[in-house]
């Protein structure tokens, strides 16, 4: 089976998923989107009302701001892969529950394995917690860590700037570091570092000095 076939099979599974109660309240599941050879993967938290209606990630106000942020990094949306920790919208846009995150965990692991990005950017604290458990996003945002030929960097969710204007410049500054980080990741992969099958826990990662 080709990567494209595996990804399409994964998307079909997500669209028909019944692993948790969100299956009863969603309109459409939101598997993710982007090129299968994307060098950069963005992982958000959960679909909102617009995403739930369209079945696509980041299509509301936060999505518009994300596209602006990508421009600050010299990237465009068609170049990157975008997905969420949860594939279905929590009712009322409430926070994801631990059981829901666990139910979707295998899907995200499969996406990381299949897309095999050089750079993974987590957006928001629930996405961050998968790779950086027991950390505060206010303390580690924008600080990259290396894991076996892949760079992980936690950032605020674009929606945070829509609610707290003081974070807007912080997020923009963090995104402007992505070109340099991508160059580092390319150099690391070219040097022979292979990505792990599974992302290692945070304590095994090396914080760049």
PDB file of N, CA and C in Angstrom, residues 89-183:
ATOM      1  N   UNK A  89     -15.339  17.916  16.775  1.00  0.00           N
ATOM      2  CA  UNK A  89     -15.556  19.101  17.598  1.00  0.00           C
ATOM      3  C   UNK A  89     -16.206  18.746  18.931  1.00  0.00           C
ATOM      4  N   UNK A  90     -15.616  19.182  20.047  1.00  0.00           N
ATOM      5  CA  UNK A  90     -16.286  19.047  21.336  1.00  0.00           C
ATOM      6  C   UNK A  90     -17.489  19.989  21.389  1.00  0.00           C
ATOM      7  N   UNK A  91     -18.617  19.556  21.918  1.00  0.00           N
ATOM      8  CA  UNK A  91     -19.804  20.419  21.972  1.00  0.00           C
ATOM      9  C   UNK A  91     -19.512  21.748  22.662  1.00  0.00           C
ATOM     10  N   UNK A  92     -19.990  22.828  22.059  1.00  0.00           N
ATOM     11  CA  UNK A  92     -19.793  24.144  22.644  1.00  0.00           C
ATOM     12  C   UNK A  92     -18.352  24.605  22.646  1.00  0.00           C
ATOM     13  N   UNK A  93     -17.508  23.934  21.876  1.00  0.00           N
ATOM     14  CA  UNK A  93     -16.075  24.266  21.836  1.00  0.00           C
ATOM     15  C   UNK A  93     -15.404  24.146  23.197  1.00  0.00           C
ATOM     16  N   UNK A  94     -15.924  23.242  24.026  1.00  0.00           N
ATOM     17  CA  UNK A  94     -15.287  23.029  25.332  1.00  0.00           C
ATOM     18  C   UNK A  94     -13.912  22.403  25.143  1.00  0.00           C
ATOM     19  N   UNK A  95     -13.148  22.361  26.251  1.00  0.00           N
ATOM     20  CA  UNK A  95     -11.821  21.752  26.203  1.00  0.00           C
ATOM     21  C   UNK A  95     -11.924  20.248  25.944  1.00  0.00           C
ATOM     22  N   UNK A  96     -10.947  19.680  25.257  1.00  0.00           N
ATOM     23  CA  UNK A  96     -10.934  18.227  25.050  1.00  0.00           C
ATOM     24  C   UNK A  96     -10.825  17.481  26.377  1.00  0.00           C
ATOM     25  N   UNK A  97     -11.490  16.335  26.452  1.00  0.00           N
ATOM     26  CA  UNK A  97     -11.385  15.475  27.625  1.00  0.00           C
ATOM     27  C   UNK A  97     -10.244  14.478  27.430  1.00  0.00           C
ATOM     28  N   UNK A  98      -9.623  14.036  28.524  1.00  0.00           N
ATOM     29  CA  UNK A  98      -8.532  13.063  28.394  1.00  0.00           C
ATOM     30  C   UNK A  98      -8.943  11.809  27.624  1.00  0.00           C
ATOM     31  N   UNK A  99     -10.163  11.342  27.831  1.00  0.00           N
ATOM     32  CA  UNK A  99     -10.617  10.143  27.126  1.00  0.00           C
ATOM     33  C   UNK A  99     -10.731  10.390  25.626  1.00  0.00           C
ATOM     34  N   UNK A 100     -11.104  11.604  25.249  1.00  0.00           N
ATOM     35  CA  UNK A 100     -11.215  11.949  23.829  1.00  0.00           C
ATOM     36  C   UNK A 100      -9.837  12.048  23.184  1.00  0.00           C
ATOM     37  N   UNK A 101      -8.901  12.646  23.906  1.00  0.00           N
ATOM     38  CA  UNK A 101      -7.528  12.748  23.399  1.00  0.00           C
ATOM     39  C   UNK A 101      -6.942  11.356  23.195  1.00  0.00           C
ATOM     40  N   UNK A 102      -7.193  10.470  24.152  1.00  0.00           N
ATOM     41  CA  UNK A 102      -6.682   9.103  24.049  1.00  0.00           C
ATOM     42  C   UNK A 102      -7.324   8.367  22.874  1.00  0.00           C
ATOM     43  N   UNK A 103      -8.611   8.587  22.663  1.00  0.00           N
ATOM     44  CA  UNK A 103      -9.313   7.915  21.565  1.00  0.00           C
ATOM     45  C   UNK A 103      -8.737   8.300  20.209  1.00  0.00           C
ATOM     46  N   UNK A 104      -8.268   9.535  20.086  1.00  0.00           N
ATOM     47  CA  UNK A 104      -7.717  10.033  18.818  1.00  0.00           C
ATOM     48  C   UNK A 104      -6.210   9.842  18.697  1.00  0.00           C
ATOM     49  N   UNK A 105      -5.575   9.387  19.752  1.00  0.00           N
ATOM     50  CA  UNK A 105      -4.112   9.368  19.799  1.00  0.00           C
ATOM     51  C   UNK A 105      -3.488   8.558  18.665  1.00  0.00           C
ATOM     52  N   UNK A 106      -4.065   7.399  18.374  1.00  0.00           N
ATOM     53  CA  UNK A 106      -3.499   6.550  17.319  1.00  0.00           C
ATOM     54  C   UNK A 106      -3.569   7.225  15.954  1.00  0.00           C
ATOM     55  N   UNK A 107      -4.624   8.000  15.729  1.00  0.00           N
ATOM     56  CA  UNK A 107      -4.756   8.695  14.444  1.00  0.00           C
ATOM     57  C   UNK A 107      -3.618   9.694  14.246  1.00  0.00           C
ATOM     58  N   UNK A 108      -3.330  10.455  15.305  1.00  0.00           N
ATOM     59  CA  UNK A 108      -2.262  11.447  15.202  1.00  0.00           C
ATOM     60  C   UNK A 108      -0.902  10.772  15.037  1.00  0.00           C
ATOM     61  N   UNK A 109      -0.682   9.687  15.765  1.00  0.00           N
ATOM     62  CA  UNK A 109       0.580   8.951  15.613  1.00  0.00           C
ATOM     63  C   UNK A 109       0.759   8.478  14.177  1.00  0.00           C
ATOM     64  N   UNK A 110      -0.324   7.994  13.585  1.00  0.00           N
ATOM     65  CA  UNK A 110      -0.256   7.519  12.202  1.00  0.00           C
ATOM     66  C   UNK A 110       0.038   8.665  11.241  1.00  0.00           C
ATOM     67  N   UNK A 111      -0.555   9.821  11.491  1.00  0.00           N
ATOM     68  CA  UNK A 111      -0.298  10.972  10.619  1.00  0.00           C
ATOM     69  C   UNK A 111       1.161  11.401  10.683  1.00  0.00           C
ATOM     70  N   UNK A 112       1.717  11.437  11.875  1.00  0.00           N
ATOM     71  CA  UNK A 112       3.127  11.816  12.018  1.00  0.00           C
ATOM     72  C   UNK A 112       4.020  10.809  11.298  1.00  0.00           C
ATOM     73  N   UNK A 113       3.706   9.531  11.447  1.00  0.00           N
ATOM     74  CA  UNK A 113       4.504   8.486  10.788  1.00  0.00           C
ATOM     75  C   UNK A 113       4.406   8.580   9.267  1.00  0.00           C
ATOM     76  N   UNK A 114       3.210   8.793   8.751  1.00  0.00           N
ATOM     77  CA  UNK A 114       3.009   8.779   7.301  1.00  0.00           C
ATOM     78  C   UNK A 114       3.528  10.049   6.626  1.00  0.00           C
ATOM     79  N   UNK A 115       3.272  11.196   7.220  1.00  0.00           N
ATOM     80  CA  UNK A 115       3.732  12.460   6.633  1.00  0.00           C
ATOM     81  C   UNK A 115       5.232  12.629   6.858  1.00  0.00           C
ATOM     82  N   UNK A 116       5.706  12.164   8.012  1.00  0.00           N
ATOM     83  CA  UNK A 116       7.137  12.204   8.343  1.00  0.00           C
ATOM     84  C   UNK A 116       7.722  13.607   8.180  1.00  0.00           C
ATOM     85  N   UNK A 117       7.158  14.597   8.878  1.00  0.00           N
ATOM     86  CA  UNK A 117       7.648  15.971   8.716  1.00  0.00           C
ATOM     87  C   UNK A 117       9.010  16.177   9.367  1.00  0.00           C
ATOM     88  N   UNK A 118       9.739  17.163   8.872  1.00  0.00           N
ATOM     89  CA  UNK A 118      10.997  17.560   9.501  1.00  0.00           C
ATOM     90  C   UNK A 118      10.739  18.398  10.745  1.00  0.00           C
ATOM     91  N   UNK A 119       9.668  19.167  10.707  1.00  0.00           N
ATOM     92  CA  UNK A 119       9.361  20.131  11.757  1.00  0.00           C
ATOM     93  C   UNK A 119       7.904  19.967  12.171  1.00  0.00           C
ATOM     94  N   UNK A 120       7.668  19.770  13.460  1.00  0.00           N
ATOM     95  CA  UNK A 120       6.316  19.669  14.009  1.00  0.00           C
ATOM     96  C   UNK A 120       6.076  20.871  14.909  1.00  0.00           C
ATOM     97  N   UNK A 121       5.030  21.632  14.608  1.00  0.00           N
ATOM     98  CA  UNK A 121       4.671  22.808  15.402  1.00  0.00           C
ATOM     99  C   UNK A 121       3.359  22.512  16.111  1.00  0.00           C
ATOM    100  N   UNK A 122       3.395  22.503  17.443  1.00  0.00           N
ATOM    101  CA  UNK A 122       2.165  22.310  18.198  1.00  0.00           C
ATOM    102  C   UNK A 122       1.534  23.672  18.462  1.00  0.00           C
ATOM    103  N   UNK A 123       0.229  23.737  18.320  1.00  0.00           N
ATOM    104  CA  UNK A 123      -0.508  24.990  18.493  1.00  0.00           C
ATOM    105  C   UNK A 123      -1.485  24.840  19.650  1.00  0.00           C
ATOM    106  N   UNK A 124      -1.152  25.462  20.778  1.00  0.00           N
ATOM    107  CA  UNK A 124      -2.015  25.379  21.945  1.00  0.00           C
ATOM    108  C   UNK A 124      -1.540  24.347  22.950  1.00  0.00           C
ATOM    109  N   UNK A 125      -2.102  24.421  24.160  1.00  0.00           N
ATOM    110  CA  UNK A 125      -1.574  23.607  25.255  1.00  0.00           C
ATOM    111  C   UNK A 125      -1.933  22.127  25.151  1.00  0.00           C
ATOM    112  N   UNK A 126      -3.082  21.802  24.556  1.00  0.00           N
ATOM    113  CA  UNK A 126      -3.440  20.384  24.460  1.00  0.00           C
ATOM    114  C   UNK A 126      -2.570  19.666  23.438  1.00  0.00           C
ATOM    115  N   UNK A 127      -2.246  20.339  22.374  1.00  0.00           N
ATOM    116  CA  UNK A 127      -1.310  19.787  21.396  1.00  0.00           C
ATOM    117  C   UNK A 127       0.091  19.708  21.998  1.00  0.00           C
ATOM    118  N   UNK A 128       0.487  20.757  22.687  1.00  0.00           N
ATOM    119  CA  UNK A 128       1.799  20.800  23.321  1.00  0.00           C
ATOM    120  C   UNK A 128       1.980  19.658  24.314  1.00  0.00           C
ATOM    121  N   UNK A 129       0.925  19.353  25.075  1.00  0.00           N
ATOM    122  CA  UNK A 129       1.038  18.377  26.161  1.00  0.00           C
ATOM    123  C   UNK A 129       1.377  16.978  25.682  1.00  0.00           C
ATOM    124  N   UNK A 130       1.069  16.685  24.434  1.00  0.00           N
ATOM    125  CA  UNK A 130       1.421  15.356  23.905  1.00  0.00           C
ATOM    126  C   UNK A 130       2.933  15.164  23.875  1.00  0.00           C
ATOM    127  N   UNK A 131       3.654  16.209  23.550  1.00  0.00           N
ATOM    128  CA  UNK A 131       5.107  16.140  23.400  1.00  0.00           C
ATOM    129  C   UNK A 131       5.855  16.728  24.592  1.00  0.00           C
ATOM    130  N   UNK A 132       5.221  17.656  25.286  1.00  0.00           N
ATOM    131  CA  UNK A 132       5.852  18.363  26.403  1.00  0.00           C
ATOM    132  C   UNK A 132       4.939  18.282  27.624  1.00  0.00           C
ATOM    133  N   UNK A 133       4.785  17.098  28.216  1.00  0.00           N
ATOM    134  CA  UNK A 133       3.869  16.958  29.354  1.00  0.00           C
ATOM    135  C   UNK A 133       4.333  17.753  30.562  1.00  0.00           C
ATOM    136  N   UNK A 134       3.352  18.230  31.317  1.00  0.00           N
ATOM    137  CA  UNK A 134       3.612  18.943  32.572  1.00  0.00           C
ATOM    138  C   UNK A 134       4.431  20.214  32.376  1.00  0.00           C
ATOM    139  N   UNK A 135       4.274  20.841  31.210  1.00  0.00           N
ATOM    140  CA  UNK A 135       4.958  22.099  30.925  1.00  0.00           C
ATOM    141  C   UNK A 135       3.925  23.215  30.756  1.00  0.00           C
ATOM    142  N   UNK A 136       4.350  24.439  30.985  1.00  0.00           N
ATOM    143  CA  UNK A 136       3.482  25.608  30.787  1.00  0.00           C
ATOM    144  C   UNK A 136       3.834  26.249  29.454  1.00  0.00           C
ATOM    145  N   UNK A 137       2.831  26.472  28.617  1.00  0.00           N
ATOM    146  CA  UNK A 137       3.096  27.035  27.297  1.00  0.00           C
ATOM    147  C   UNK A 137       3.687  28.434  27.401  1.00  0.00           C
ATOM    148  N   UNK A 138       3.344  29.153  28.459  1.00  0.00           N
ATOM    149  CA  UNK A 138       3.891  30.502  28.635  1.00  0.00           C
ATOM    150  C   UNK A 138       5.399  30.469  28.866  1.00  0.00           C
ATOM    151  N   UNK A 139       5.905  29.329  29.316  1.00  0.00           N
ATOM    152  CA  UNK A 139       7.338  29.212  29.613  1.00  0.00           C
ATOM    153  C   UNK A 139       8.139  28.630  28.450  1.00  0.00           C
ATOM    154  N   UNK A 140       7.537  27.741  27.670  1.00  0.00           N
ATOM    155  CA  UNK A 140       8.337  27.038  26.659  1.00  0.00           C
ATOM    156  C   UNK A 140       7.946  27.368  25.218  1.00  0.00           C
ATOM    157  N   UNK A 141       6.968  28.259  25.011  1.00  0.00           N
ATOM    158  CA  UNK A 141       6.576  28.567  23.637  1.00  0.00           C
ATOM    159  C   UNK A 141       7.776  29.084  22.837  1.00  0.00           C
ATOM    160  N   UNK A 142       7.858  28.638  21.601  1.00  0.00           N
ATOM    161  CA  UNK A 142       8.930  29.085  20.721  1.00  0.00           C
ATOM    162  C   UNK A 142      10.282  28.447  20.963  1.00  0.00           C
ATOM    163  N   UNK A 143      10.374  27.526  21.947  1.00  0.00           N
ATOM    164  CA  UNK A 143      11.654  26.885  22.263  1.00  0.00           C
ATOM    165  C   UNK A 143      11.690  25.495  21.627  1.00  0.00           C
ATOM    166  N   UNK A 144      12.493  25.310  20.595  1.00  0.00           N
ATOM    167  CA  UNK A 144      12.502  24.037  19.875  1.00  0.00           C
ATOM    168  C   UNK A 144      13.254  22.943  20.612  1.00  0.00           C
ATOM    169  N   UNK A 145      12.826  21.724  20.366  1.00  0.00           N
ATOM    170  CA  UNK A 145      13.533  20.559  20.880  1.00  0.00           C
ATOM    171  C   UNK A 145      13.713  19.561  19.744  1.00  0.00           C
ATOM    172  N   UNK A 146      14.813  18.864  19.785  1.00  0.00           N
ATOM    173  CA  UNK A 146      15.149  17.916  18.726  1.00  0.00           C
ATOM    174  C   UNK A 146      14.847  16.501  19.169  1.00  0.00           C
ATOM    175  N   UNK A 147      14.292  15.711  18.267  1.00  0.00           N
ATOM    176  CA  UNK A 147      14.025  14.311  18.559  1.00  0.00           C
ATOM    177  C   UNK A 147      14.326  13.485  17.320  1.00  0.00           C
ATOM    178  N   UNK A 148      15.532  12.912  17.268  1.00  0.00           N
ATOM    179  CA  UNK A 148      15.886  11.955  16.217  1.00  0.00           C
ATOM    180  C   UNK A 148      15.595  12.453  14.806  1.00  0.00           C
ATOM    181  N   UNK A 149      16.188  13.572  14.459  1.00  0.00           N
ATOM    182  CA  UNK A 149      16.034  14.070  13.101  1.00  0.00           C
ATOM    183  C   UNK A 149      14.780  14.872  12.851  1.00  0.00           C
ATOM    184  N   UNK A 150      14.023  15.128  13.891  1.00  0.00           N
ATOM    185  CA  UNK A 150      12.808  15.933  13.771  1.00  0.00           C
ATOM    186  C   UNK A 150      12.850  17.019  14.837  1.00  0.00           C
ATOM    187  N   UNK A 151      12.395  18.210  14.496  1.00  0.00           N
ATOM    188  CA  UNK A 151      12.344  19.300  15.465  1.00  0.00           C
ATOM    189  C   UNK A 151      10.896  19.549  15.858  1.00  0.00           C
ATOM    190  N   UNK A 152      10.669  19.668  17.151  1.00  0.00           N
ATOM    191  CA  UNK A 152       9.354  19.967  17.702  1.00  0.00           C
ATOM    192  C   UNK A 152       9.407  21.341  18.350  1.00  0.00           C
ATOM    193  N   UNK A 153       8.422  22.168  18.078  1.00  0.00           N
ATOM    194  CA  UNK A 153       8.397  23.492  18.689  1.00  0.00           C
ATOM    195  C   UNK A 153       6.968  23.839  19.106  1.00  0.00           C
ATOM    196  N   UNK A 154       6.769  24.132  20.400  1.00  0.00           N
ATOM    197  CA  UNK A 154       5.437  24.495  20.881  1.00  0.00           C
ATOM    198  C   UNK A 154       5.161  25.978  20.667  1.00  0.00           C
ATOM    199  N   UNK A 155       3.944  26.289  20.264  1.00  0.00           N
ATOM    200  CA  UNK A 155       3.540  27.682  20.075  1.00  0.00           C
ATOM    201  C   UNK A 155       2.121  27.887  20.582  1.00  0.00           C
ATOM    202  N   UNK A 156       1.794  29.135  20.855  1.00  0.00           N
ATOM    203  CA  UNK A 156       0.418  29.464  21.211  1.00  0.00           C
ATOM    204  C   UNK A 156      -0.505  29.155  20.038  1.00  0.00           C
ATOM    205  N   UNK A 157      -1.738  28.837  20.350  1.00  0.00           N
ATOM    206  CA  UNK A 157      -2.744  28.643  19.310  1.00  0.00           C
ATOM    207  C   UNK A 157      -3.094  29.999  18.708  1.00  0.00           C
ATOM    208  N   UNK A 158      -3.264  30.088  17.378  1.00  0.00           N
ATOM    209  CA  UNK A 158      -3.636  31.377  16.775  1.00  0.00           C
ATOM    210  C   UNK A 158      -4.876  32.001  17.391  1.00  0.00           C
ATOM    211  N   UNK A 159      -5.808  31.168  17.867  1.00  0.00           N
ATOM    212  CA  UNK A 159      -7.020  31.709  18.487  1.00  0.00           C
ATOM    213  C   UNK A 159      -6.705  32.501  19.748  1.00  0.00           C
ATOM    214  N   UNK A 160      -5.577  32.185  20.396  1.00  0.00           N
ATOM    215  CA  UNK A 160      -5.218  32.903  21.621  1.00  0.00           C
ATOM    216  C   UNK A 160      -5.037  34.385  21.348  1.00  0.00           C
ATOM    217  N   UNK A 161      -4.494  34.714  20.184  1.00  0.00           N
ATOM    218  CA  UNK A 161      -4.272  36.122  19.835  1.00  0.00           C
ATOM    219  C   UNK A 161      -5.575  36.836  19.512  1.00  0.00           C
ATOM    220  N   UNK A 162      -6.597  36.071  19.131  1.00  0.00           N
ATOM    221  CA  UNK A 162      -7.900  36.683  18.852  1.00  0.00           C
ATOM    222  C   UNK A 162      -8.593  37.101  20.140  1.00  0.00           C
ATOM    223  N   UNK A 163      -8.227  36.431  21.239  1.00  0.00           N
ATOM    224  CA  UNK A 163      -8.828  36.741  22.537  1.00  0.00           C
ATOM    225  C   UNK A 163      -7.917  37.595  23.411  1.00  0.00           C
ATOM    226  N   UNK A 164      -6.609  37.529  23.161  1.00  0.00           N
ATOM    227  CA  UNK A 164      -5.643  38.298  23.949  1.00  0.00           C
ATOM    228  C   UNK A 164      -4.679  38.988  22.983  1.00  0.00           C
ATOM    229  N   UNK A 165      -4.952  40.223  22.688  1.00  0.00           N
ATOM    230  CA  UNK A 165      -4.163  40.950  21.686  1.00  0.00           C
ATOM    231  C   UNK A 165      -2.687  41.029  22.042  1.00  0.00           C
ATOM    232  N   UNK A 166      -2.366  40.989  23.334  1.00  0.00           N
ATOM    233  CA  UNK A 166      -0.960  41.073  23.746  1.00  0.00           C
ATOM    234  C   UNK A 166      -0.148  39.888  23.230  1.00  0.00           C
ATOM    235  N   UNK A 167      -0.827  38.785  22.902  1.00  0.00           N
ATOM    236  CA  UNK A 167      -0.122  37.599  22.415  1.00  0.00           C
ATOM    237  C   UNK A 167       0.163  37.652  20.925  1.00  0.00           C
ATOM    238  N   UNK A 168      -0.458  38.588  20.232  1.00  0.00           N
ATOM    239  CA  UNK A 168      -0.310  38.629  18.779  1.00  0.00           C
ATOM    240  C   UNK A 168       1.157  38.764  18.356  1.00  0.00           C
ATOM    241  N   UNK A 169       1.855  39.720  18.940  1.00  0.00           N
ATOM    242  CA  UNK A 169       3.259  39.925  18.566  1.00  0.00           C
ATOM    243  C   UNK A 169       4.125  38.751  19.008  1.00  0.00           C
ATOM    244  N   UNK A 170       3.749  38.107  20.116  1.00  0.00           N
ATOM    245  CA  UNK A 170       4.499  36.943  20.598  1.00  0.00           C
ATOM    246  C   UNK A 170       4.411  35.808  19.583  1.00  0.00           C
ATOM    247  N   UNK A 171       3.198  35.549  19.111  1.00  0.00           N
ATOM    248  CA  UNK A 171       2.998  34.466  18.148  1.00  0.00           C
ATOM    249  C   UNK A 171       3.710  34.774  16.828  1.00  0.00           C
ATOM    250  N   UNK A 172       3.596  36.009  16.387  1.00  0.00           N
ATOM    251  CA  UNK A 172       4.266  36.396  15.141  1.00  0.00           C
ATOM    252  C   UNK A 172       5.776  36.196  15.257  1.00  0.00           C
ATOM    253  N   UNK A 173       6.346  36.630  16.374  1.00  0.00           N
ATOM    254  CA  UNK A 173       7.795  36.464  16.565  1.00  0.00           C
ATOM    255  C   UNK A 173       8.188  34.988  16.563  1.00  0.00           C
ATOM    256  N   UNK A 174       7.367  34.141  17.198  1.00  0.00           N
ATOM    257  CA  UNK A 174       7.670  32.710  17.210  1.00  0.00           C
ATOM    258  C   UNK A 174       7.633  32.129  15.794  1.00  0.00           C
ATOM    259  N   UNK A 175       6.642  32.514  15.012  1.00  0.00           N
ATOM    260  CA  UNK A 175       6.534  31.994  13.650  1.00  0.00           C
ATOM    261  C   UNK A 175       7.709  32.439  12.784  1.00  0.00           C
ATOM    262  N   UNK A 176       8.236  33.604  13.057  1.00  0.00           N
ATOM    263  CA  UNK A 176       9.356  34.094  12.256  1.00  0.00           C
ATOM    264  C   UNK A 176      10.626  33.284  12.460  1.00  0.00           C
ATOM    265  N   UNK A 177      10.655  32.439  13.486  1.00  0.00           N
ATOM    266  CA  UNK A 177      11.824  31.578  13.705  1.00  0.00           C
ATOM    267  C   UNK A 177      11.763  30.298  12.866  1.00  0.00           C
ATOM    268  N   UNK A 178      10.625  30.023  12.246  1.00  0.00           N
ATOM    269  CA  UNK A 178      10.453  28.745  11.556  1.00  0.00           C
ATOM    270  C   UNK A 178      11.418  28.524  10.386  1.00  0.00           C
ATOM    271  N   UNK A 179      11.724  29.535   9.562  1.00  0.00           N
ATOM    272  CA  UNK A 179      12.672  29.266   8.469  1.00  0.00           C
ATOM    273  C   UNK A 179      14.022  28.738   8.962  1.00  0.00           C
ATOM    274  N   UNK A 180      14.547  29.337  10.022  1.00  0.00           N
ATOM    275  CA  UNK A 180      15.828  28.868  10.562  1.00  0.00           C
ATOM    276  C   UNK A 180      15.696  27.459  11.128  1.00  0.00           C
ATOM    277  N   UNK A 181      14.584  27.195  11.821  1.00  0.00           N
ATOM    278  CA  UNK A 181      14.381  25.863  12.389  1.00  0.00           C
ATOM    279  C   UNK A 181      14.240  24.814  11.291  1.00  0.00           C
ATOM    280  N   UNK A 182      13.583  25.176  10.218  1.00  0.00           N
ATOM    281  CA  UNK A 182      13.425  24.239   9.107  1.00  0.00           C
ATOM    282  C   UNK A 182      14.775  23.939   8.461  1.00  0.00           C
ATOM    283  N   UNK A 183      15.613  24.954   8.346  1.00  0.00           N
ATOM    284  CA  UNK A 183      16.963  24.730   7.819  1.00  0.00           C
ATOM    285  C   UNK A 183      17.744  23.779   8.723  1.00  0.00           C
TER     286      UNK A 183
END
